Short mmCIF file of C-alpha atoms in Angstrom, two decimals:
data_model
loop_
_atom_site.label_atom_id
_atom_site.label_comp_id
_atom_site.label_asym_id
_atom_site.label_seq_id
_atom_site.Cartn_x
_atom_site.Cartn_y
_atom_site.Cartn_z
CA SER A 1 46.25 158.89 101.61
CA SER A 2 44.69 161.62 99.54
CA GLY A 3 44.86 159.64 96.47
CA ILE A 4 42.92 156.54 95.19
CA ARG A 5 44.46 153.46 95.92
CA TRP A 6 43.77 151.06 92.83
CA THR A 7 45.21 147.31 93.10
CA SER A 8 44.68 145.23 89.91
CA PRO A 9 44.05 141.57 90.67
CA LEU A 10 45.57 140.84 87.17
CA LEU A 11 48.93 142.55 88.34
CA ARG A 12 49.79 140.14 91.02
CA ARG A 13 53.62 141.51 91.24
CA ALA A 14 52.83 144.97 90.98
CA SER A 15 52.67 147.52 94.26
CA PRO A 16 49.73 149.39 94.84
CA ILE A 17 49.18 152.53 92.81
CA TYR A 18 48.50 156.14 93.96
CA VAL A 19 46.63 157.71 90.99
CA GLY A 20 46.46 161.46 91.13
CA MET A 21 45.73 164.20 88.41
CA GLY A 22 49.12 164.59 86.75
CA CYS A 23 49.28 164.07 83.01
CA GLY A 24 50.82 161.12 80.97
CA GLY A 25 49.71 158.86 83.94
CA SER A 26 52.29 160.77 86.48
CA VAL A 27 51.73 160.18 90.15
CA THR A 28 50.96 163.13 92.29
CA PRO A 29 49.36 161.56 95.69
CA ASP A 30 48.21 164.86 96.95
CA LYS A 31 45.73 165.35 94.33
CA MET A 32 42.15 163.68 94.00
CA VAL A 33 40.86 162.16 90.99
CA THR A 34 37.26 162.32 89.84
CA PRO A 35 35.29 159.01 89.59
CA ASP A 36 35.26 159.19 85.62
CA GLN A 37 39.15 159.96 85.78
CA ALA A 38 39.49 156.96 87.85
CA ALA A 39 37.35 154.66 85.80
CA GLU A 40 39.54 155.67 82.62
CA ILE A 41 42.77 154.67 84.42
CA ALA A 42 41.29 151.62 85.69
CA MET A 43 40.30 150.69 82.24
CA ARG A 44 43.93 151.42 80.64
CA LEU A 45 45.28 149.21 83.54
CA GLN A 46 43.10 146.57 82.78
CA LYS A 47 43.76 146.77 79.27
CA GLN A 48 47.61 146.70 79.92
CA ALA A 49 47.52 143.81 82.38
CA GLU A 50 45.66 141.66 79.82
CA GLN A 51 48.28 142.51 77.13
CA ILE A 52 50.79 141.47 79.75
CA LEU A 53 48.96 137.91 80.35
CA GLU A 54 48.52 137.60 76.74
CA LEU A 55 52.41 137.65 76.25
CA GLU A 56 53.32 135.42 78.94
CA ARG A 57 50.69 132.96 77.76
CA ALA A 58 52.43 133.05 74.24
CA GLN A 59 55.84 132.87 75.90
CA MET A 60 54.99 130.01 77.95
CA GLN A 61 53.60 128.00 74.77
CA LEU A 62 56.52 128.81 72.94
CA VAL A 63 58.67 127.46 75.66
CA LYS A 64 56.78 124.49 75.60
CA GLN A 65 56.77 123.78 71.86
CA VAL A 66 60.48 124.47 71.73
CA SER A 67 61.00 121.87 74.62
CA VAL A 68 58.85 119.17 72.49
CA LEU A 69 60.85 120.04 69.25
CA GLN A 70 64.30 119.62 71.17
CA ARG A 71 62.99 116.18 72.38
CA THR A 72 61.81 115.31 69.05
CA VAL A 73 65.13 116.12 67.16
CA HIS A 74 66.98 114.33 70.14
CA SER A 75 65.07 111.22 69.42
CA ASN A 76 65.36 111.31 65.65
CA ASN A 77 69.46 111.50 65.67
CA GLY A 78 69.43 115.33 65.49
CA CYS A 79 67.80 115.47 62.06
CA LEU A 80 65.38 118.42 61.30
CA ARG A 81 64.14 120.27 58.09
CA VAL A 82 61.67 123.16 58.36
CA GLY A 83 59.15 123.78 55.45
CA PRO A 84 56.66 122.19 53.15
CA THR A 85 56.93 118.53 52.93
CA GLY A 86 54.76 116.48 50.86
CA GLY A 87 52.00 119.14 51.07
CA SER A 88 52.21 119.57 54.60
CA ASN A 89 52.91 123.15 55.90
CA GLY A 90 54.32 121.71 59.27
CA ILE A 91 57.81 120.59 60.47
CA ALA A 92 59.40 117.34 59.04
CA ILE A 93 61.77 114.96 61.05
CA ALA A 94 64.32 113.25 58.58
CA ASP A 95 64.54 109.72 59.31
CA GLY A 96 66.52 107.73 56.80
CA PRO A 97 64.94 108.18 53.44
CA ALA A 98 61.21 108.45 54.71
CA MET A 99 60.02 111.95 55.54
CA VAL A 100 57.19 112.10 58.26
CA ALA A 101 55.32 115.58 58.64
CA LEU A 102 54.56 116.30 62.35
CA ALA A 103 51.56 118.17 61.13
CA ASP A 104 50.21 114.84 59.61
CA LYS A 105 51.43 112.52 62.47
CA GLU A 106 49.31 111.40 65.08
CA PRO A 107 50.42 112.42 68.61
CA GLN A 108 51.45 109.58 70.74
CA GLU A 109 49.83 110.99 74.10
CA LYS A 110 46.37 111.50 75.20
CA HIS A 111 44.37 109.36 72.60
CA GLU A 112 46.21 106.56 73.41
CA LYS A 113 43.33 106.14 76.09
CA GLY A 114 40.97 105.45 73.32
CA SER A 115 38.72 108.32 72.89
CA LEU A 116 38.89 111.55 70.88
CA THR A 117 36.45 114.69 71.20
CA VAL A 118 34.52 115.03 68.11
CA VAL A 119 33.99 118.46 66.06
CA PRO A 120 30.82 117.59 64.17
CA ALA A 121 30.05 118.94 60.69
CA LEU A 122 26.94 121.23 60.40
CA GLN A 123 24.22 121.27 57.67
CA ASN A 124 22.15 124.53 57.12
CA TYR A 125 19.18 123.46 55.19
CA LEU A 126 16.37 125.69 55.03
CA TRP A 127 14.08 123.81 56.74
CA GLY A 128 16.37 123.99 59.87
CA LYS A 129 15.84 126.33 62.76
CA PRO A 130 17.57 130.00 63.13
CA TRP A 131 20.57 129.97 65.00
CA ASP A 132 18.73 131.66 68.09
CA ALA A 133 16.14 128.99 68.20
CA SER A 134 17.93 125.90 66.82
CA TYR A 135 18.52 123.14 69.42
CA ILE A 136 21.62 122.35 67.29
CA ALA A 137 23.06 125.88 67.93
CA ARG A 138 22.48 125.42 71.71
CA LEU A 139 24.58 122.17 71.35
CA CYS A 140 27.30 124.27 69.90
CA GLU A 141 27.52 126.66 72.72
CA THR A 142 29.86 124.39 74.23
CA SER A 143 32.58 124.01 71.93
CA SER A 144 35.14 126.53 71.01
CA ASP A 145 35.89 124.57 67.74
CA ILE A 146 32.38 125.76 66.13
CA LYS A 147 31.70 129.39 65.11
CA LEU A 148 28.08 130.01 64.16
CA ASN A 149 26.96 132.41 61.51
CA HIS A 150 23.71 133.98 63.12
CA GLY A 151 22.12 134.44 59.57
CA LEU A 152 22.10 130.70 58.98
CA ASN A 153 19.33 128.17 59.83
CA TYR A 154 20.94 125.08 61.34
CA ALA A 155 19.13 121.74 60.33
CA GLU A 156 21.71 119.06 61.04
CA MET A 157 24.77 118.04 63.20
CA TRP A 158 26.89 115.41 61.78
CA MET A 159 29.37 112.93 63.21
CA GLY A 160 30.96 110.93 60.98
CA THR A 161 33.29 110.38 58.07
CA HIS A 162 30.84 110.92 55.00
CA PRO A 163 32.55 113.46 52.59
CA SER A 164 29.24 115.46 52.44
CA GLY A 165 29.93 116.36 55.85
CA PRO A 166 33.14 114.98 57.60
CA SER A 167 33.72 115.59 61.20
CA LEU A 168 37.14 116.34 62.75
CA VAL A 169 38.68 114.93 65.71
CA ARG A 170 40.72 116.98 68.53
CA LEU A 171 44.35 115.71 68.79
CA GLU A 172 46.08 117.19 71.95
CA GLY A 173 49.80 117.91 71.70
CA LEU A 174 52.60 116.04 73.46
CA ASP A 175 52.47 116.58 77.34
CA SER A 176 49.20 118.16 76.44
CA VAL A 177 50.81 121.17 74.78
CA GLY A 178 48.02 122.80 72.59
CA HIS A 179 45.69 120.93 70.36
CA SER A 180 45.60 120.18 66.64
CA ARG A 181 42.35 118.96 64.55
CA ALA A 182 42.39 116.12 62.11
CA GLY A 183 39.83 114.38 59.86
CA LEU A 184 38.11 111.50 61.49
CA LYS A 185 38.54 109.28 58.75
CA GLU A 186 41.98 110.33 58.41
CA THR A 187 42.58 109.53 62.16
CA ILE A 188 40.85 105.84 61.65
CA ALA A 189 43.26 105.29 58.18
CA ARG A 190 46.38 106.19 60.02
CA ARG A 191 45.78 103.20 62.62
CA PRO A 192 43.16 101.23 61.80
CA GLN A 193 43.81 98.06 63.97
CA PHE A 194 44.02 100.82 66.93
CA TRP A 195 40.65 102.15 66.24
CA LEU A 196 38.38 99.53 64.56
CA GLY A 197 40.35 96.30 66.18
CA ASN A 198 39.64 93.24 64.56
CA ASP A 199 37.37 95.11 61.84
CA HIS A 200 40.13 97.06 60.86
CA GLN A 201 39.99 96.08 56.99
CA ARG A 202 36.71 97.92 56.89
CA GLY A 203 38.81 101.05 57.30
CA ASP A 204 35.98 103.21 58.20
CA LEU A 205 32.53 103.65 60.46
CA PRO A 206 29.78 102.44 58.49
CA PHE A 207 27.37 104.66 60.16
CA MET A 208 26.95 108.39 60.98
CA LEU A 209 25.44 109.92 64.33
CA LYS A 210 23.08 113.15 63.79
CA VAL A 211 21.06 115.58 65.55
CA LEU A 212 18.23 117.20 63.32
CA SER A 213 16.18 120.56 64.23
CA MET A 214 13.20 121.22 62.33
CA SER A 215 11.43 124.62 61.73
CA GLN A 216 9.29 123.15 58.81
CA ALA A 217 8.84 119.79 56.86
CA THR A 218 11.90 118.22 55.19
CA PRO A 219 11.40 117.25 51.60
CA ILE A 220 9.25 114.27 51.09
CA GLN A 221 11.83 111.96 49.68
CA VAL A 222 12.84 108.14 49.21
CA HIS A 223 16.32 106.72 49.96
CA PRO A 224 17.31 104.09 47.33
CA ASP A 225 18.32 100.56 48.40
CA LYS A 226 22.09 99.43 47.48
CA ALA A 227 21.61 98.11 44.17
CA ARG A 228 19.41 101.16 42.94
CA ALA A 229 21.95 103.65 44.76
CA GLN A 230 24.95 102.07 42.86
CA LEU A 231 23.36 102.43 39.69
CA LEU A 232 22.13 106.23 40.47
CA HIS A 233 25.54 106.99 41.68
CA HIS A 234 27.40 105.58 38.55
CA ALA A 235 25.18 107.57 36.33
CA HIS A 236 24.98 110.72 38.31
CA PRO A 237 27.69 111.18 40.80
CA GLU A 238 27.33 114.53 41.30
CA GLN A 239 23.79 114.24 42.56
CA TYR A 240 24.26 110.87 44.39
CA LYS A 241 27.16 111.05 46.52
CA ASP A 242 27.84 107.50 47.18
CA GLY A 243 26.51 103.79 46.12
CA ASN A 244 25.51 102.73 49.63
CA HIS A 245 21.99 102.17 51.03
CA LYS A 246 20.22 104.45 53.50
CA TYR A 247 18.75 103.22 56.71
CA GLU A 248 17.49 105.84 59.06
CA LEU A 249 16.90 105.66 63.03
CA CYS A 250 15.21 108.61 64.40
CA LEU A 251 15.10 109.25 68.23
CA PRO A 252 12.71 112.01 69.28
CA LEU A 253 14.12 114.42 71.98
CA GLY A 254 10.73 115.70 72.61
CA GLU A 255 7.57 116.44 70.42
CA TYR A 256 8.13 115.09 67.03
CA GLU A 257 6.24 114.73 63.85
CA GLY A 258 6.70 112.96 60.93
CA LEU A 259 5.45 111.05 57.74
CA ILE A 260 6.44 107.52 56.81
CA GLY A 261 5.52 104.76 54.67
CA PHE A 262 1.91 104.00 53.12
CA ARG A 263 -1.24 103.75 54.99
CA PRO A 264 -3.10 100.44 54.74
CA GLN A 265 -5.10 100.56 51.35
CA GLU A 266 -8.44 100.71 52.96
CA GLU A 267 -7.53 103.78 54.87
CA VAL A 268 -6.38 105.39 51.78
CA SER A 269 -9.72 104.28 49.79
CA LYS A 270 -11.62 105.94 52.67
CA PHE A 271 -9.81 109.08 52.61
CA ILE A 272 -10.46 109.21 48.73
CA ALA A 273 -14.22 108.64 49.06
CA ASP A 274 -14.60 111.12 52.02
CA VAL A 275 -12.41 114.08 50.27
CA ARG A 276 -14.03 115.61 47.50
CA GLU A 277 -10.95 117.74 46.79
CA LEU A 278 -8.67 114.80 46.42
CA ASN A 279 -11.20 112.70 44.49
CA LEU A 280 -10.86 115.31 41.96
CA LEU A 281 -7.44 114.28 41.20
CA ILE A 282 -8.48 110.52 40.92
CA GLY A 283 -11.00 110.78 38.87
CA ASP A 284 -12.87 107.53 37.81
CA ASN A 285 -9.83 105.56 39.33
CA LEU A 286 -11.09 104.60 42.67
CA ASP A 287 -10.60 100.60 42.42
CA CYS A 288 -7.05 100.84 41.24
CA ASP A 289 -4.07 99.79 43.56
CA LEU A 290 -2.04 101.97 45.82
CA LYS A 291 0.90 102.58 43.39
CA THR A 292 -1.46 103.73 40.56
CA LEU A 293 -3.62 106.08 42.91
CA PHE A 294 -0.75 107.95 44.29
CA GLY A 295 0.91 108.20 40.94
CA LEU A 296 -2.24 109.88 39.61
CA VAL A 297 -2.06 112.42 42.56
CA MET A 298 1.62 113.12 42.39
CA ARG A 299 1.50 113.46 38.55
CA SER A 300 -1.54 115.60 38.78
CA ASN A 301 -1.57 119.03 36.75
CA GLU A 302 -0.04 121.89 38.90
CA ASP A 303 -2.82 124.25 38.36
CA ALA A 304 -5.46 121.37 39.66
CA VAL A 305 -3.39 120.68 42.24
CA ARG A 306 -3.35 124.35 43.60
CA ARG A 307 -7.15 124.92 43.05
CA SER A 308 -7.82 121.63 44.89
CA LEU A 309 -5.61 122.49 47.77
CA ALA A 310 -7.17 125.93 47.97
CA MET A 311 -10.86 124.61 48.05
CA LEU A 312 -9.61 122.00 50.77
CA VAL A 313 -8.07 124.75 52.97
CA ARG A 314 -10.76 127.01 52.68
CA ARG A 315 -13.47 124.21 53.50
CA LEU A 316 -11.32 123.26 56.54
CA ASP A 317 -10.84 126.71 57.88
CA ARG A 318 -14.63 127.07 58.14
CA SER A 319 -14.84 124.16 60.54
CA LYS A 320 -14.28 124.35 64.27
CA PRO A 321 -11.03 123.29 65.51
CA GLU A 322 -12.33 120.57 67.79
CA GLU A 323 -14.20 119.20 64.53
CA LEU A 324 -10.86 118.59 62.57
CA ILE A 325 -8.89 115.22 62.50
CA PRO A 326 -4.94 115.50 62.96
CA GLU A 327 -4.11 115.07 59.45
CA GLU A 328 -6.74 118.10 58.62
CA ARG A 329 -4.98 120.23 61.05
CA LEU A 330 -1.61 119.29 59.56
CA ILE A 331 -2.96 120.01 56.00
CA ILE A 332 -3.88 123.69 57.24
CA ARG A 333 -0.09 124.02 58.54
CA LEU A 334 1.54 122.59 55.62
CA GLN A 335 -0.42 124.84 52.90
CA LYS A 336 1.03 127.70 55.04
CA ASP A 337 4.50 126.84 54.30
CA PHE A 338 4.31 125.16 50.95
CA ALA A 339 0.99 126.69 49.36
CA GLY A 340 -0.07 124.69 46.46
CA ASP A 341 2.66 121.80 46.65
CA VAL A 342 1.21 118.05 45.79
CA GLY A 343 2.95 117.19 49.08
CA ILE A 344 0.19 117.93 50.98
CA PHE A 345 -2.09 115.55 49.67
CA SER A 346 0.37 112.77 50.70
CA VAL A 347 -1.07 113.37 54.28
CA TYR A 348 -4.08 111.05 53.07
CA PHE A 349 -1.46 108.11 51.71
CA LEU A 350 1.41 108.10 54.37
CA ASN A 351 1.13 107.37 58.10
CA TYR A 352 1.26 110.31 60.27
CA VAL A 353 3.65 109.97 63.26
CA HIS A 354 3.10 112.31 66.38
CA VAL A 355 5.10 111.44 69.58
CA LYS A 356 4.20 113.70 72.27
CA ASP A 357 6.91 115.49 74.57
CA GLY A 358 7.25 112.97 77.65
CA MET A 359 6.88 109.58 75.54
CA ARG A 360 10.35 108.20 76.29
CA ARG A 361 12.28 105.70 74.43
CA ARG A 362 10.46 106.03 71.14
CA PHE A 363 11.87 105.48 67.69
CA VAL A 364 10.95 105.86 64.12
CA PHE A 365 12.70 103.57 61.66
CA CYS A 366 13.12 104.07 57.97
CA PRO A 367 14.66 101.64 55.82
CA PRO A 368 15.07 102.39 51.94
CA ASN A 369 12.62 102.71 49.25
CA GLU A 370 9.99 104.26 51.95
CA PRO A 371 8.38 107.74 51.41
CA HIS A 372 9.18 109.86 54.68
CA CYS A 373 9.86 113.52 55.86
CA HIS A 374 10.38 114.76 59.21
CA ILE A 375 7.91 117.53 59.93
CA SER A 376 8.71 119.26 63.23
CA GLY A 377 10.67 118.63 66.28
CA ASP A 378 14.35 118.00 67.15
CA CYS A 379 15.80 114.36 67.38
CA VAL A 380 18.84 112.15 67.43
CA ALA A 381 19.48 110.05 64.11
CA CYS A 382 21.63 107.57 63.15
CA THR A 383 22.00 106.47 59.67
CA THR A 384 24.13 104.15 57.25
CA LEU A 385 26.99 105.97 55.81
CA CYS A 386 25.01 107.21 52.91
CA ASP A 387 23.93 110.81 51.77
CA ASN A 388 21.57 109.81 49.03
CA ALA A 389 17.96 110.73 48.73
CA VAL A 390 15.10 111.38 45.93
CA PRO A 391 13.28 114.35 46.90
CA ALA A 392 9.72 114.85 45.24
CA CYS A 393 7.97 117.33 47.10
CA PHE A 394 8.48 120.41 49.82
CA THR A 395 11.64 121.55 48.45
CA LYS A 396 12.86 124.31 45.85
CA GLN A 397 15.83 122.34 44.91
CA ALA A 398 15.79 119.98 42.05
CA LYS A 399 13.15 117.20 42.29
CA ASP A 400 12.82 113.92 40.45
CA MET A 401 9.09 112.49 40.95
CA GLU A 402 9.42 109.70 38.35
CA GLN A 403 12.64 108.36 39.95
CA PHE A 404 10.89 108.81 43.24
CA LEU A 405 7.60 107.05 42.37
CA GLU A 406 9.92 104.23 40.78
CA LEU A 407 11.96 103.65 43.76
CA LEU A 408 8.86 103.22 46.22
CA SER A 409 8.06 99.73 47.85
CA TYR A 410 4.13 100.41 48.24
CA ARG A 411 4.28 98.26 51.28
CA ALA A 412 1.00 99.33 52.81
CA GLU A 413 1.42 97.88 56.21
CA GLY A 414 0.64 101.28 58.54
CA LEU A 415 2.97 102.10 61.07
CA GLU A 416 4.01 98.40 61.96
CA GLY A 417 7.83 98.14 61.39
CA PHE A 418 8.05 101.74 61.30
CA VAL A 419 7.43 102.93 64.90
CA GLY A 420 8.34 101.36 68.14
CA ALA A 421 9.93 101.54 71.45
CA GLY A 422 13.16 100.82 72.68
CA GLU A 423 14.09 97.73 74.58
CA ALA A 424 15.24 97.98 78.31
CA MET A 425 18.59 96.33 79.02
CA SER A 426 19.03 97.65 82.51
CA LYS A 427 17.34 100.52 84.50
CA ARG A 428 18.84 103.28 82.75
CA VAL A 429 20.35 101.68 79.33
CA VAL A 430 17.91 101.24 76.36
CA LYS A 431 18.70 99.28 73.26
CA TYR A 432 17.48 100.48 69.97
CA GLY A 433 17.93 97.79 67.72
CA VAL A 434 17.29 97.46 63.77
CA PRO A 435 17.33 94.69 61.55
CA ILE A 436 20.75 95.56 59.84
CA ASP A 437 24.58 95.34 60.39
CA ASP A 438 25.29 98.60 60.04
CA PHE A 439 24.58 100.30 63.24
CA ILE A 440 22.71 99.84 66.37
CA VAL A 441 22.03 102.91 69.14
CA PHE A 442 21.93 102.55 73.02
CA GLU A 443 20.68 105.47 75.22
CA VAL A 444 21.94 105.91 78.71
CA GLU A 445 19.59 107.98 80.82
CA GLY A 446 20.49 110.00 83.61
CA GLY A 447 19.74 109.84 87.31
CA ASN A 448 22.60 108.21 88.84
CA THR A 449 23.37 110.53 91.60
CA GLY A 450 26.43 108.90 92.48
CA THR A 451 25.64 107.74 96.17
CA GLY A 452 25.53 104.39 95.48
CA SER A 453 27.47 102.03 93.25
CA PRO A 454 28.28 103.03 89.73
CA ASP A 455 26.35 101.73 86.65
CA PRO A 456 27.32 98.41 85.28
CA PRO A 457 29.84 99.04 82.51
CA MET A 458 28.97 98.94 78.97
CA ASP A 459 31.36 96.97 76.92
CA LEU A 460 31.59 98.03 73.19
CA PRO A 461 33.59 95.71 71.20
CA ARG A 462 33.47 97.82 68.13
CA ALA A 463 34.31 101.40 67.39
CA SER A 464 31.64 103.83 68.86
CA LEU A 465 30.39 107.65 68.63
CA CYS A 466 28.64 108.96 71.68
CA MET A 467 27.00 112.08 72.26
CA CYS A 468 25.18 113.98 74.96
CA PRO A 469 22.48 116.07 73.80
CA ARG A 470 21.02 116.91 77.15
CA GLY A 471 22.34 117.07 80.69
CA CYS A 472 25.44 115.87 82.22
CA PHE A 473 27.38 112.66 83.01
CA SER A 474 30.57 111.89 84.82
CA ALA A 475 31.93 108.61 83.13
CA SER A 476 35.00 106.60 82.28
CA LEU A 477 34.95 105.94 78.53
CA SER A 478 37.38 102.96 78.84
CA ALA A 479 38.18 100.17 81.25
CA ASN A 480 40.22 101.70 84.25
CA GLY A 481 40.29 105.26 82.36
CA PRO A 482 40.22 108.36 83.68
CA VAL A 483 36.61 109.96 84.47
CA GLU A 484 35.46 112.36 81.88
CA GLU A 485 32.69 115.13 82.56
CA ILE A 486 30.37 114.51 79.37
CA ARG A 487 28.64 118.04 79.21
CA MET A 488 25.49 118.64 76.72
CA GLY A 489 26.91 119.04 73.25
CA GLN A 490 29.92 116.88 73.60
CA CYS A 491 30.55 113.97 71.25
CA PHE A 492 33.41 111.50 71.44
CA PHE A 493 34.85 108.74 69.48
CA LEU A 494 35.81 105.38 71.17
CA ARG A 495 38.09 102.83 70.04
CA ALA A 496 36.97 99.18 69.51
CA GLY A 497 36.97 97.26 72.78
CA SER A 498 35.86 100.58 74.69
CA SER A 499 33.83 100.09 77.93
CA ILE A 500 31.56 102.97 79.38
CA THR A 501 30.97 103.41 83.23
CA VAL A 502 28.93 106.00 84.18
CA LEU A 503 29.51 107.29 87.83
CA ARG A 504 27.08 110.07 88.08
CA SER A 505 24.51 111.68 86.16
CA GLU A 506 21.98 114.59 86.40
CA PRO A 507 18.28 113.70 86.01
CA GLY A 508 17.04 113.98 82.73
CA SER A 509 20.42 113.46 81.03
CA ARG A 510 20.63 111.57 77.80
CA LEU A 511 23.44 109.90 76.27
CA PHE A 512 23.42 108.04 72.79
CA ILE A 513 25.86 105.51 71.81
CA ALA A 514 25.79 104.68 68.20
CA THR A 515 28.06 101.57 67.45
CA TYR A 516 27.52 98.23 65.08
#
């Protein structure tokens, strides 16, 4: 043939087309076309084919939805009313005196297996990483439910029911026709016994699962215990969002740095004696207790703090790098991000935690009334259902130094009780137990190639959240349930009584399961 033979794989029912030089798409097989003309025609045909496929998909979706409505109407004695009902914009079924909105009604299909895909909430704090460097942004790449703003920092990913960042869940439609989204808390409230089992009277999850990604230090802060949280919430509900205590378990995903709890008194006293710039702020009070010493520094005149820090950093900069201790190298870095902030001197009072990449199964646990901050790294965290914090340093937001100092426990026990290693439950399962009833975390490590027998099932008598921050797992999320492919970034909510069986996993994969 003297023309160009073009067959689009999308136009499966079309015959081959001979394209010539005619105007308006007319066919003249006896003429040749130039490559540019052929490309233009091909692009036009491709666009038309995509439009046809889009119309076909929409038509198929409509046919299925009509079929669902027909079955629904038939099962409800033919009663159907369209329009807003009780604040819903969906379609409602008239069933006697009660009106039930379909948009608010839980589907009766796929989630009966006891697991739902969770759509997490994202927090864009200033200390987070830009979208192109944030670990959280990488985790979100697998989800079509989350749209990232490239102009924001991504600091935390929340999976839970707290009103400061409530998660959604995906509800697949009847016969797997499409899907909708609903609040996790509302989904539990509609069927508490199904989701929470014997604990249904609680009506909620007592914990949140999170991922943190830090480009610089978070504020130095303290979380109140329950008694003081209730007082603060009652007095200032706009600032303290709830009356709950806050415990936090941090599980590093690689290299991690942080400050937590007070050093032993003798360590603090030695720093005060050796660091003359710190000594200037203490004056003649060297023999005071830890609470007094820390308060003197934190309440110091701002100009005096700036001068002392400038002197300190100039002196450290003149030293050779190998001559500096880790705390001094940290102070130089913090001065670049928070020049003149009194919180930099807290390095001499608080325990410095440095988990190096490759140090697996490590945890950092922070109970209420302990000063702390995350400095760098990415980590999974589990907390009680609370969003209360009293910041004092490293933030441009409102600070409350007096409330911060008042809440502190001033336990000077070093790192004991704050840092440790998880307990191996089996070859690939690690337990991170904490001395509270609000949560417990398990980690499943990858490496099951699937050539042998599957890992033993993990029974979860209470409702759980599981999240994969790395790698991929093939697992069943319920006894005799279907096999799910759990990919990096995915999170699931599991009903009470679930049982997880890992059939295969890539080496290096990590799956965290939070329950209580």
